[in-house]
C-alpha positions as MATLAB code, in Angstrom:
seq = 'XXXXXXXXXXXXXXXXXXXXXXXXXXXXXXXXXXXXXXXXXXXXXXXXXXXXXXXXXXXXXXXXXXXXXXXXXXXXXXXXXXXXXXXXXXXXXXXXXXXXXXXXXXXXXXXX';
ca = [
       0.000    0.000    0.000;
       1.502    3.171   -1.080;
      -0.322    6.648    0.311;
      -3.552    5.014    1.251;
      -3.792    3.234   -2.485;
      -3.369   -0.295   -2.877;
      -3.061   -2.776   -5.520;
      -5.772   -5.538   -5.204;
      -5.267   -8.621   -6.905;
      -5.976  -12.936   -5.794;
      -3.324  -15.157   -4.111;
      -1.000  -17.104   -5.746;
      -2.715  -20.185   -3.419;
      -6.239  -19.127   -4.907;
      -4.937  -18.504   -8.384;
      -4.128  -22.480   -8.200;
      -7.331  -23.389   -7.025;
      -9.572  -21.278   -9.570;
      -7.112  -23.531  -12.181;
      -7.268  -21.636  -15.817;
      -9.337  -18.443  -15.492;
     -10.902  -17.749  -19.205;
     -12.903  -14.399  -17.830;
     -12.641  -11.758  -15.951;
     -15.195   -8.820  -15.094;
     -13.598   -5.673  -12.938;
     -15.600   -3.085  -10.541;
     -15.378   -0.042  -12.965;
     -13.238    3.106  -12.157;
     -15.060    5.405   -9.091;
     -17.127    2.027   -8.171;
     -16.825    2.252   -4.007;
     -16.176   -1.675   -2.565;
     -16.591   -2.668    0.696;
     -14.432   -4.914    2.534;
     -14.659   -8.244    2.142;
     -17.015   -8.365   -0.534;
     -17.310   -9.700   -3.763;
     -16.466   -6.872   -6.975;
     -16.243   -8.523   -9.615;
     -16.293  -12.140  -11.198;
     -13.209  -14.682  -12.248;
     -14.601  -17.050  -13.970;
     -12.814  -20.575  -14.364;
     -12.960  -23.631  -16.539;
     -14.241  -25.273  -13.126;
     -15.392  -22.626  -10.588;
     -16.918  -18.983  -10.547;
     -15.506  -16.316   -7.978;
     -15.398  -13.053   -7.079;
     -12.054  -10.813   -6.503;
     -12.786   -9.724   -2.725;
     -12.103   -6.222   -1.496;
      -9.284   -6.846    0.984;
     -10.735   -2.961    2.082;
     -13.137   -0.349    1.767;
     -12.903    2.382   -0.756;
     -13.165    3.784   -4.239;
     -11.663    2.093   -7.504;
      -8.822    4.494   -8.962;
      -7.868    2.264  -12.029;
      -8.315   -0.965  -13.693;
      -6.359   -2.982  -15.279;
      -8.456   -3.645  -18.241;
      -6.019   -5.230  -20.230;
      -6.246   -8.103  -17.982;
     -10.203   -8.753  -19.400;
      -8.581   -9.367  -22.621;
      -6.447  -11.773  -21.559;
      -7.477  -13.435  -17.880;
      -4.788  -15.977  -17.853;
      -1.970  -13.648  -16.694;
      -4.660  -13.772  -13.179;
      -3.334  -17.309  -12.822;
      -0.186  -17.189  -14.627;
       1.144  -14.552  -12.310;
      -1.002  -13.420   -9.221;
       1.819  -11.645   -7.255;
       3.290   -9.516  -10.160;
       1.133   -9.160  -13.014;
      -2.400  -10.525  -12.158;
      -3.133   -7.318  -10.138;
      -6.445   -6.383  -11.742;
      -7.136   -3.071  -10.269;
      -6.155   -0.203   -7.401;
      -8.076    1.081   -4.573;
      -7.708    4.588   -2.925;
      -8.674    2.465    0.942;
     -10.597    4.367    2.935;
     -11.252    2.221    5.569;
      -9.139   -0.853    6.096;
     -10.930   -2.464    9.315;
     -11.153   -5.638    8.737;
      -8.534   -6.195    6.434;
      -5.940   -9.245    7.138;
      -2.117   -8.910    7.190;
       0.303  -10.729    5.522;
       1.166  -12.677    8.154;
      -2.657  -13.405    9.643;
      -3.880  -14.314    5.904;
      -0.719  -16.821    5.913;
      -2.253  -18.066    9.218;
      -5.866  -18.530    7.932;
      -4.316  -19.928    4.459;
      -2.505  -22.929    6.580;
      -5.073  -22.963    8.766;
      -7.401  -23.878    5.830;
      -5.585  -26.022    3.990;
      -4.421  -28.210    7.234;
      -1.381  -27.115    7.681;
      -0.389  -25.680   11.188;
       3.229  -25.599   11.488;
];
């Protein structure tokens, strides 16, 4: 996050789950998001999701190159796949790094 904006995109551990994503729809530019709620749809050769707002706030930009081609989502979630910013307005709520890597292993079984 970089003056209250941040760059919003899925985890490299939910890229792999959603498999080959063939579309993507993106919360337009000014849309406001609420935390932890669906804004959008990734759509998968075997599942349908939503990118979640990780906070509250308005859309600055979108990616909208990534529409065209949705792969780079799951080809490259951490560098890429980042399909849009947000100017945050209110980030209660919103999990770490290190408490998302907690609920990740907790989820998938692992609790080293």
């Amino acid at each position: 996050m970089d003056k209250g904006n941040a760059t919003v995109g899925i985890t490299a551990f939910a890229a792999k789950t959603l498999g080959d994503v063939v579309h993507l729809r993106l919360p337009e530019v000014r849309t406001w998001v609420e935390a932890g709620e669906s804004c959008g749809e990734i759509r998968s050769l075997t599942s349908v999701s939503g990118p979640y707002a990780p906070a509250s706030g308005a859309v600055l930009e979108v990616d909208t190159a990534q529409a065209d081609d949705p792969g780079v989502v799951d080809a490259a979630p951490r560098t890429v796949g980042r399909p849009f910013r947000l100017r945050v307005e209110n980030i209660a709520g919103a999990l770490s790094a290190d408490a998302h890597a907690a609920h990740r292993a907790h989820t998938q079984g692992d609790r080293r």
